[in-house]
Amino acid sequence: MSFAPTASTVLNSQNAWMRILAALEMKVNRQSFHTWLKPTRFSHANGRTVFVRIPSAQFQHIGDRYADLIHEAIDNLSLEVDEVRFVTAEDDPAAPKSREDGGFAPLPSHSPNAPQGSGSPSGSHRAAQQQPQMPSAEQGRFDWNTAAQLNQRYLFENFVIGSGNQFAHAASQAVAERPSKAYNPLFLYGGVGMGKTHLMHAIGHEVKRRNPHATISYVSGEKFTNEMIDSMRNNRQTSFRDKFRTVDVLLIDDIQFLAGKERTQEEFFHTFNALHESMKQIVIASDRPPKELADFEDRLRSRFEWGLIADIQPPDLETKVAILQKKAESEQTVLPTDVAMFIAGNVRTNVRELEGALIRLVAWCSLHGVEITLSTAQQCLKQFIDTQVRKITIEAIQRATAEQFGMKISELKQKNNSRQIVVPRQIAMYLAKQMTEASLPEIGRQFGGKHHTTVMHSIAKIDEQRRTDKALNSTISKLMETLN
Ligand SMILES: Nc1ncnc2c1ncn2[C@@H]1O[C@H](COP(=O)(O)OP(=O)(O)OP(=O)(O)O)[C@@H](O)[C@H]1O
């Protein structure tokens, strides 16, 4: 078997930032990662300096806060990067100034004279010295719609089809082939790292391939919200509206982020109507189905159900092996089948974690100058896999909760509505939602067949009480600690 040497595993700068992010995701707590790091995008590179676009100046601190981890990742992954600089659209001379929104989107990496923004550096690596330059007319002949917003790797041909995602994949392809005619909206939902974003970007690429004039906008629920707030602050509501209401295809990711944000939901409601009425395609991705989107206006939830709802289920073992082999192939790494089986069998269900394991393995073998074999994989991924094994289950939550309240597990599942039972049951349901990836119907099933709305109500209740009731809050924190 062969393993590509360090130089060939060092990918282009865009990939470098993605790999750094993947490494950070393993080190940084989930909340911080999603808030501060996930919204970043590769902007451009200048020599060995990588410029990363941040949505606003508020994010500047990540350059200091994560400096050590970033440099550790650069070293561990043997990336040809000296420095990472974080730049807002305003700081970034490469930003398309005509975009009123401040264009938070990655810039092309192909320009040899890619500009250097001011940006906050990620610590002490030296800065590149070239002067900023806009891409020349020839170099600049790219399309912001595609080049700026869609990840070039997220194509249909890079997507591995398995039983869990077959339906969502077929629906996405139909939409890409016949935008606004097949299903409108297309609502994709599934757990973390299941490929929703990948499919959305693939739709964008395919629409663009078939119709280069099509305008496509990909935006996360969080970015939509931030941009709306910014537009209100700067009196630019009209350009904000125009931006989203005039596209041919709107791809909106992580719509669940709009939960409880009434003003943003209202704005999105009008955006949705404007697009739908003018026969423009809308694709929405969410971590749960429309019915489970708590704190959403009914009129929005019902619109989400107008078109087609497609779920993505976790991949089975064979699909996981195929995904791993495809990823390895794209990095010119040979991954023996027994190693792929080992990773697929031990890493839960999240494809991002699967990729994380592969990246870690490739980097580890590269650092130690050894080949990828079953035994090196076992050695290198031991800690990674141990964490996976400690997966929290609903049964474990029920056991810990029953113990805490001195009751039997079976009592938590009974149809008994006395307060002594209702409160612990609600707490356990709340913990199940917080600490596992189970859906509301699944939680309901495991608590004696409760309806998902009952589960939703219980969770909301505990969530609210926890804020004011110190005793309840400390019981929950204690239970979480025990379970972790
Ligand atoms: N079926 C698949 N084939 C190939 N790669 C996949 C597949 N499913 C997921 N991936 C890869 O896994 C990673 C995570 O996928 P993606 O970001 O699309 O997940 P997601 O469902 O949008 O997650 P989140 O809810 O966290 O946003 C990506 O790198 C993606 O390319």
Coordinates of C-alpha atoms and ligand atoms in Angstrom, one line a residue:
M1 CA 0.0 0.0 0.0
S2 CA 1.2 3.5 -0.6
F3 CA 0.7 6.7 1.2
A4 CA 1.1 10.0 -0.6
P5 CA 4.0 12.0 0.9
T6 CA 3.5 15.2 2.8
A7 CA 3.8 17.5 -0.2
S8 CA 1.1 15.8 -2.1
T9 CA -1.3 15.8 0.9
V10 CA -0.9 19.5 1.2
L11 CA -3.8 20.7 -0.7
N12 CA -4.5 24.1 -2.1
S13 CA -5.1 27.0 0.3
Q14 CA -8.8 26.6 0.3
N15 CA -8.5 23.1 1.4
A16 CA -5.9 24.1 3.9
W17 CA -8.4 26.3 5.8
M18 CA -11.0 23.5 5.6
R19 CA -8.5 21.1 7.1
I20 CA -7.6 23.5 9.8
L21 CA -11.2 24.0 10.6
A22 CA -11.7 20.2 10.7
A23 CA -8.9 20.0 13.2
L24 CA -10.3 22.8 15.3
E25 CA -13.7 21.2 15.3
M26 CA -12.1 18.3 17.2
K27 CA -10.6 20.6 19.8
V28 CA -13.1 23.4 20.3
N29 CA -16.4 23.0 22.0
R30 CA -19.3 22.6 19.7
Q31 CA -21.0 25.8 20.6
S32 CA -17.9 27.9 20.1
F33 CA -17.1 26.1 16.9
H34 CA -20.6 26.8 15.4
T35 CA -20.7 30.4 16.6
W36 CA -17.2 31.6 15.7
L37 CA -15.4 29.2 13.4
K38 CA -18.1 27.6 11.2
P39 CA -19.2 30.9 9.7
T40 CA -15.7 31.7 8.4
R41 CA -14.9 31.2 4.7
F42 CA -11.7 30.9 2.8
S43 CA -11.1 34.2 1.0
H44 CA -7.8 34.1 -0.8
A45 CA -4.2 33.2 -0.4
N46 CA -1.1 35.3 -0.9
G47 CA 2.0 33.1 -0.9
R48 CA 1.9 31.2 2.3
T49 CA -0.6 33.6 3.9
V50 CA -4.2 32.5 3.9
F51 CA -6.9 35.1 4.2
V52 CA -10.1 34.0 5.9
R53 CA -13.3 36.0 5.6
I54 CA -15.2 36.6 8.8
P55 CA -18.8 37.9 8.8
S56 CA -18.1 41.0 10.9
A57 CA -15.5 42.7 13.0
Q58 CA -17.0 40.9 16.1
F59 CA -15.2 37.9 14.8
Q60 CA -11.7 39.5 14.8
H61 CA -10.9 38.0 18.2
I62 CA -10.7 34.5 16.8
G63 CA -7.3 35.3 15.4
D64 CA -6.0 35.6 19.0
R65 CA -8.3 33.2 20.7
Y66 CA -7.5 30.2 18.5
A67 CA -4.0 31.2 17.4
D68 CA -2.3 28.3 19.2
L69 CA -4.8 25.7 18.0
I70 CA -4.5 27.1 14.4
H71 CA -0.7 26.9 14.5
E72 CA -0.8 23.5 16.0
A73 CA -3.1 22.3 13.2
I74 CA -0.9 23.8 10.6
D75 CA 2.1 22.0 12.1
N76 CA 0.3 18.7 12.6
L77 CA -1.1 18.8 9.1
S78 CA 2.2 19.9 7.6
L79 CA 0.4 22.7 5.7
E80 CA 2.4 25.1 3.6
V81 CA 0.9 28.0 5.5
D82 CA 2.8 30.6 7.5
E83 CA -0.1 32.7 8.6
V84 CA -3.9 32.9 8.7
R85 CA -5.4 36.4 8.6
F86 CA -9.0 37.1 9.4
V87 CA -10.7 39.8 7.3
T88 CA -14.1 41.3 7.1
A89 CA -15.5 42.3 3.7
E90 CA -14.5 45.9 4.5
D91 CA -10.9 45.0 5.3
D92 CA -10.6 42.7 2.4
P93 CA -9.4 44.5 -0.8
A94 CA -10.5 41.5 -2.8
A95 CA -14.1 41.9 -1.8
P96 CA -16.5 42.7 -4.6
K97 CA -17.2 46.3 -3.6
S98 CA -20.3 46.5 -5.7
R99 CA -22.0 44.0 -3.3
E100 CA -23.9 46.1 -0.9
D101 CA -24.1 43.3 1.6
G102 CA -20.4 43.4 2.3
G103 CA -20.2 40.2 0.4
F104 CA -19.3 37.6 3.0
A105 CA -18.1 35.0 0.6
P106 CA -14.9 33.3 -0.3
L107 CA -12.9 34.8 -3.1
P108 CA -11.1 32.9 -5.9
S109 CA -7.9 31.2 -5.0
H110 CA -6.5 31.1 -8.5
S111 CA -5.2 34.6 -8.7
P112 CA -1.4 34.6 -8.4
N113 CA -1.5 38.2 -7.1
A114 CA -4.3 37.5 -4.7
P115 CA -4.6 40.6 -2.6
Q116 CA -3.6 40.9 1.0
G117 CA -6.1 42.3 3.4
S118 CA -5.3 44.0 6.7
G119 CA -6.9 41.3 8.8
S120 CA -6.0 40.1 12.2
P121 CA -3.2 37.6 12.0
S122 CA -3.5 34.3 13.9
G123 CA -0.4 34.9 15.9
S124 CA 3.3 35.1 15.2
H125 CA 3.8 33.6 11.8
R126 CA 5.3 36.1 9.4
A127 CA 3.1 38.1 7.1
A128 CA 3.4 38.2 3.3
Q129 CA 4.5 41.6 2.0
Q130 CA 2.9 42.0 -1.4
Q131 CA 0.7 45.0 -2.0
P132 CA -3.0 44.4 -2.5
Q133 CA -4.2 44.1 -6.1
M134 CA -7.5 43.3 -7.5
P135 CA -7.6 40.4 -10.0
S136 CA -7.0 41.6 -13.5
A137 CA -9.7 41.6 -16.1
E138 CA -8.6 38.2 -17.3
Q139 CA -8.0 36.7 -13.9
G140 CA -11.2 38.2 -12.7
R141 CA -13.4 36.4 -15.2
F142 CA -15.2 34.3 -12.6
D143 CA -18.7 34.4 -11.5
W144 CA -19.3 35.6 -8.0
N145 CA -22.5 33.6 -7.8
T146 CA -20.7 30.3 -8.1
A147 CA -17.1 31.0 -7.4
A148 CA -17.9 33.1 -4.3
Q149 CA -20.5 31.1 -2.5
L150 CA -20.4 27.4 -3.4
N151 CA -17.8 25.0 -2.3
Q152 CA -16.2 23.5 -5.4
R153 CA -15.9 20.1 -3.8
Y154 CA -19.6 19.8 -3.1
L155 CA -20.7 18.4 -6.4
F156 CA -23.2 15.6 -7.2
E157 CA -20.4 13.5 -8.5
N158 CA -18.6 13.7 -5.2
F159 CA -21.7 12.6 -3.3
V160 CA -21.9 9.0 -2.4
I161 CA -25.4 7.6 -2.6
G162 CA -26.6 5.2 0.0
S163 CA -30.0 4.0 1.2
G164 CA -30.2 6.8 3.8
N165 CA -29.7 9.7 1.3
Q166 CA -30.9 8.2 -1.9
F167 CA -34.3 10.0 -1.8
A168 CA -32.8 13.4 -0.9
H169 CA -30.2 13.0 -3.6
A170 CA -32.8 12.2 -6.2
A171 CA -34.9 15.1 -5.2
S172 CA -31.9 17.4 -5.3
Q173 CA -31.0 16.3 -8.7
A174 CA -34.6 16.8 -10.0
V175 CA -34.6 20.3 -8.6
A176 CA -31.2 21.1 -10.1
E177 CA -32.4 19.8 -13.5
R178 CA -35.8 21.6 -13.4
P179 CA -35.6 24.5 -10.9
S180 CA -38.9 25.7 -9.6
K181 CA -40.7 23.0 -11.7
A182 CA -39.9 19.8 -9.9
Y183 CA -40.4 20.6 -6.2
N184 CA -40.7 24.1 -4.7
P185 CA -39.5 24.4 -2.0
L186 CA -37.3 21.4 -1.5
F187 CA -36.9 20.9 2.2
L188 CA -33.9 18.8 3.2
Y189 CA -33.5 17.7 6.7
G190 CA -31.2 15.4 8.7
G191 CA -28.7 15.2 11.5
V192 CA -25.4 17.0 11.8
G193 CA -22.9 16.3 9.0
M194 CA -25.2 14.2 6.9
G195 CA -24.6 16.0 3.7
K196 CA -27.4 18.6 3.5
T197 CA -25.0 21.4 2.7
H198 CA -23.2 19.3 0.2
L199 CA -26.4 18.6 -1.7
M200 CA -27.5 22.2 -1.6
H201 CA -24.2 23.3 -3.1
A202 CA -24.4 20.5 -5.7
I203 CA -27.8 21.9 -6.7
G204 CA -26.3 25.3 -7.1
H205 CA -23.4 24.0 -9.2
E206 CA -25.6 22.0 -11.4
V207 CA -28.1 24.8 -12.0
K208 CA -25.2 27.0 -12.9
R209 CA -23.7 24.4 -15.2
R210 CA -27.0 24.1 -17.1
N211 CA -27.7 27.8 -17.1
P212 CA -24.6 30.0 -16.6
H213 CA -26.9 33.1 -16.3
A214 CA -28.8 31.8 -13.3
T215 CA -28.3 33.8 -10.2
I216 CA -27.8 31.6 -7.1
S217 CA -27.6 32.6 -3.5
Y218 CA -26.4 30.3 -0.8
V219 CA -26.9 31.6 2.8
S220 CA -27.1 30.1 6.2
G221 CA -30.0 31.0 8.5
E222 CA -27.4 32.7 10.8
K223 CA -26.0 34.8 8.0
F224 CA -29.4 35.7 6.8
T225 CA -30.2 36.9 10.3
N226 CA -27.0 38.8 10.7
E227 CA -27.3 40.5 7.3
M228 CA -30.8 41.5 8.1
I229 CA -29.8 43.0 11.4
D230 CA -26.9 44.8 9.7
S231 CA -29.2 46.2 7.0
M232 CA -31.6 47.5 9.6
R233 CA -28.7 49.2 11.5
N234 CA -27.3 50.8 8.3
N235 CA -30.6 51.6 6.7
R236 CA -30.0 49.3 3.8
Q237 CA -33.1 47.2 4.0
T238 CA -33.9 47.7 0.4
S239 CA -30.6 46.3 -0.9
F240 CA -30.9 43.4 1.6
R241 CA -34.4 42.6 0.2
D242 CA -33.3 43.0 -3.4
K243 CA -30.4 40.7 -2.8
F244 CA -32.5 37.8 -1.7
R245 CA -35.7 38.4 -3.6
T246 CA -34.2 38.7 -7.0
V247 CA -32.2 35.4 -7.3
D248 CA -33.2 32.4 -9.4
V249 CA -32.3 29.9 -6.8
L250 CA -32.1 30.6 -3.0
L251 CA -30.4 28.0 -1.0
I252 CA -30.9 28.6 2.7
D253 CA -29.0 26.4 5.1
D254 CA -29.7 25.7 8.8
I255 CA -33.1 27.3 8.8
Q256 CA -33.5 26.2 12.4
F257 CA -31.3 29.1 13.4
L258 CA -34.4 31.4 12.8
A259 CA -36.2 29.8 15.7
G260 CA -37.6 32.4 18.0
K261 CA -36.4 35.3 15.8
E262 CA -39.7 36.8 14.8
R263 CA -38.4 39.7 12.8
T264 CA -36.1 37.5 10.7
Q265 CA -38.9 35.0 10.2
E266 CA -41.1 37.7 9.0
E267 CA -38.5 38.9 6.5
F268 CA -37.9 35.4 5.4
F269 CA -41.6 34.9 5.0
H270 CA -41.8 37.8 2.5
T271 CA -38.6 36.6 0.7
F272 CA -40.1 33.2 0.4
N273 CA -43.4 34.5 -1.0
A274 CA -41.7 36.8 -3.4
L275 CA -39.5 34.0 -4.8
H276 CA -42.2 31.4 -4.9
E277 CA -44.7 33.8 -6.6
S278 CA -42.1 34.5 -9.3
M279 CA -41.4 30.8 -9.8
K280 CA -37.9 30.9 -8.3
Q281 CA -36.5 27.9 -6.7
I282 CA -36.1 27.7 -2.9
V283 CA -34.1 25.0 -1.2
I284 CA -34.1 24.8 2.6
A285 CA -32.0 22.7 4.9
S286 CA -32.7 22.0 8.5
D287 CA -31.6 19.7 11.3
R288 CA -35.3 18.7 11.8
P289 CA -38.5 18.4 9.8
P290 CA -40.8 21.4 9.5
K291 CA -43.2 20.1 12.1
E292 CA -40.5 19.9 14.7
L293 CA -39.3 23.5 14.2
A294 CA -40.3 24.9 17.5
D295 CA -40.7 28.7 17.8
F296 CA -41.5 29.1 14.1
E297 CA -44.6 30.8 12.8
D298 CA -47.1 28.4 11.5
R299 CA -47.4 30.3 8.2
L300 CA -43.7 29.6 7.6
R301 CA -43.8 26.0 8.7
S302 CA -46.7 25.3 6.4
R303 CA -44.9 26.9 3.5
F304 CA -42.0 24.6 4.1
E305 CA -44.4 21.7 3.5
W306 CA -45.7 23.1 0.1
G307 CA -43.1 21.3 -1.9
L308 CA -41.1 18.2 -1.1
I309 CA -39.7 17.2 2.2
A310 CA -36.7 14.8 2.0
D311 CA -34.9 13.4 5.0
I312 CA -31.3 12.2 5.1
Q313 CA -30.7 9.2 7.4
P314 CA -27.3 8.3 8.8
P315 CA -25.2 6.2 6.3
D316 CA -24.9 2.5 6.7
L317 CA -21.6 0.8 7.0
E318 CA -21.1 0.2 3.2
T319 CA -22.0 3.8 2.5
K320 CA -19.5 5.0 5.1
V321 CA -16.8 2.9 3.6
A322 CA -17.6 4.2 0.1
I323 CA -17.5 7.8 1.4
L324 CA -14.1 7.2 3.1
Q325 CA -12.7 5.7 0.0
K326 CA -13.9 8.5 -2.2
K327 CA -12.5 11.1 0.1
A328 CA -9.1 9.3 0.3
E329 CA -9.1 9.1 -3.5
S330 CA -9.6 12.8 -3.8
E331 CA -6.6 13.4 -1.6
Q332 CA -4.6 10.9 -3.6
T333 CA -4.3 8.6 -0.6
V334 CA -4.7 4.9 -0.8
L335 CA -6.9 3.7 1.9
P336 CA -6.9 -0.1 2.4
T337 CA -10.3 -1.7 2.7
D338 CA -9.7 -3.1 6.2
V339 CA -8.7 0.4 7.4
A340 CA -11.8 1.9 5.8
M341 CA -13.9 -0.8 7.5
F342 CA -12.3 -0.1 10.8
I343 CA -13.0 3.6 10.7
A344 CA -16.5 3.1 9.3
G345 CA -17.3 0.6 12.0
N346 CA -16.1 2.7 14.8
V347 CA -17.0 6.2 13.9
R348 CA -20.7 6.8 14.6
T349 CA -22.8 8.2 11.9
N350 CA -21.7 11.8 11.2
V351 CA -19.9 12.0 7.9
R352 CA -18.0 15.0 9.1
E353 CA -16.6 12.9 11.9
L354 CA -15.8 10.2 9.4
E355 CA -13.8 12.8 7.4
G356 CA -12.2 14.1 10.6
A357 CA -11.0 10.6 11.4
L358 CA -9.5 10.2 7.9
I359 CA -7.8 13.6 8.0
R360 CA -6.4 12.8 11.4
L361 CA -5.1 9.4 10.2
V362 CA -3.5 10.9 7.1
A363 CA -1.9 13.7 9.1
W364 CA -0.7 11.3 11.8
C365 CA 0.8 8.8 9.4
S366 CA 2.5 11.7 7.5
L367 CA 4.0 13.1 10.7
H368 CA 5.3 9.7 11.8
G369 CA 6.4 8.7 8.4
V370 CA 4.5 5.5 8.5
E371 CA 2.1 3.8 6.1
I372 CA -1.7 3.6 6.6
T373 CA -2.4 0.2 8.0
L374 CA -4.9 -1.3 10.3
S375 CA -2.5 -1.2 13.2
T376 CA -1.5 2.5 12.6
A377 CA -5.1 3.4 12.3
Q378 CA -6.0 1.6 15.6
Q379 CA -3.1 3.4 17.3
C380 CA -3.8 6.8 15.9
L381 CA -7.6 6.8 16.2
K382 CA -7.8 5.2 19.6
Q383 CA -8.7 8.4 21.5
F384 CA -11.0 9.6 18.7
I385 CA -12.9 6.3 18.8
D386 CA -13.0 6.1 22.6
T387 CA -14.9 9.4 22.6
Q388 CA -17.3 8.0 20.1
V389 CA -17.9 4.9 22.1
R390 CA -18.9 7.1 25.0
K391 CA -22.0 8.0 23.1
I392 CA -24.8 9.1 25.4
T393 CA -28.0 7.1 24.9
I394 CA -31.6 7.8 26.0
E395 CA -31.4 4.7 28.2
A396 CA -28.4 6.1 30.0
I397 CA -30.3 9.4 30.5
Q398 CA -33.3 7.5 31.9
R399 CA -31.1 5.5 34.2
A400 CA -29.3 8.5 35.6
T401 CA -32.5 10.5 36.0
A402 CA -34.4 7.7 37.7
E403 CA -31.5 7.3 40.0
Q404 CA -31.3 11.0 40.8
F405 CA -35.0 11.1 41.7
G406 CA -35.0 7.7 43.5
M407 CA -37.5 6.1 41.1
K408 CA -37.7 3.2 38.6
I409 CA -36.9 3.7 34.9
S410 CA -40.2 2.1 34.1
E411 CA -42.0 4.9 36.0
L412 CA -40.5 7.5 33.6
K413 CA -42.3 5.7 30.8
Q414 CA -45.7 5.2 32.5
K415 CA -48.8 7.1 31.7
N416 CA -48.8 8.7 35.1
N417 CA -49.1 12.4 35.4
S418 CA -48.4 12.9 39.0
R419 CA -45.9 15.8 39.6
Q420 CA -43.3 13.4 41.1
I421 CA -43.2 11.6 37.8
V422 CA -43.9 14.4 35.3
V423 CA -41.0 16.6 36.3
P424 CA -38.3 13.9 36.2
R425 CA -39.7 12.7 32.9
Q426 CA -39.6 16.2 31.4
I427 CA -36.1 16.6 32.6
A428 CA -35.1 13.3 31.0
M429 CA -36.7 14.3 27.8
Y430 CA -35.0 17.6 27.9
L431 CA -31.6 15.9 28.4
A432 CA -32.4 13.4 25.6
K433 CA -32.9 16.4 23.2
Q434 CA -29.7 18.2 24.4
M435 CA -27.4 15.3 24.6
T436 CA -28.4 12.9 21.9
E437 CA -29.2 13.2 18.2
A438 CA -32.7 11.6 18.7
S439 CA -35.6 13.3 17.0
L440 CA -38.7 14.3 19.0
P441 CA -40.8 11.3 17.8
E442 CA -37.9 9.0 18.7
I443 CA -37.7 10.5 22.2
G444 CA -41.5 10.2 22.5
R445 CA -41.3 6.5 21.6
Q446 CA -38.7 5.8 24.2
F447 CA -40.8 7.5 26.9
G448 CA -43.8 5.1 26.6
G449 CA -45.1 6.4 23.2
K450 CA -45.6 10.1 23.9
H451 CA -46.6 12.3 21.0
H452 CA -43.8 14.5 19.6
T453 CA -45.7 17.7 20.6
T454 CA -45.8 16.5 24.2
V455 CA -42.0 16.0 24.0
M456 CA -41.6 19.5 22.5
H457 CA -43.8 21.0 25.2
S458 CA -41.8 19.2 28.0
I459 CA -38.5 20.4 26.6
A460 CA -39.7 24.0 26.2
K461 CA -41.0 24.0 29.7
I462 CA -37.7 22.7 31.3
D463 CA -35.7 25.1 29.1
E464 CA -37.7 28.0 30.4
Q465 CA -37.8 26.9 34.1
R466 CA -34.1 26.2 34.1
R467 CA -33.4 29.9 33.6
T468 CA -35.2 31.0 36.8
D469 CA -35.2 27.9 39.0
K470 CA -31.6 27.5 40.4
A471 CA -32.3 24.2 42.1
L472 CA -33.7 22.7 38.9
N473 CA -30.7 24.1 36.9
S474 CA -28.2 22.6 39.3
T475 CA -30.0 19.2 39.2
I476 CA -29.8 19.3 35.4
S477 CA -26.1 20.4 35.4
K478 CA -25.3 17.5 37.8
L479 CA -27.0 15.0 35.6
M480 CA -25.2 16.3 32.6
E481 CA -21.9 16.0 34.4
T482 CA -22.7 12.4 35.4
L483 CA -23.6 11.5 31.9
N484 CA -20.6 13.1 30.3
Ligands
LIG1 N1 -23.0 11.0 1.0 C1 -21.9 11.7 1.0 N2 -20.9 11.6 0.1 C2 -19.8 12.3 0.2 N3 -19.5 13.2 1.2 C3 -20.5 13.4 2.1 C4 -21.7 12.7 2.1 N4 -22.5 13.1 3.1 C5 -21.7 14.0 3.8 N5 -20.6 14.2 3.1 C6 -19.5 15.1 3.5 O1 -19.5 15.3 4.9 C7 -19.2 16.6 5.3 C8 -20.4 17.2 6.1 O2 -21.5 17.4 5.2 P1 -22.4 18.6 5.2 O3 -21.6 19.8 5.7 O4 -23.1 18.7 3.9 O5 -23.4 18.2 6.3 P2 -24.7 19.0 6.9 O6 -25.8 17.9 6.9 O7 -24.9 20.2 6.2 O8 -24.3 19.3 8.4 P3 -24.7 20.5 9.4 O9 -26.0 20.2 9.9 O10 -23.6 20.4 10.5 O11 -24.6 21.8 8.6 C9 -19.0 17.4 4.0 O12 -17.6 17.4 3.8 C10 -19.6 16.5 3.0 O13 -18.9 16.6 1.7

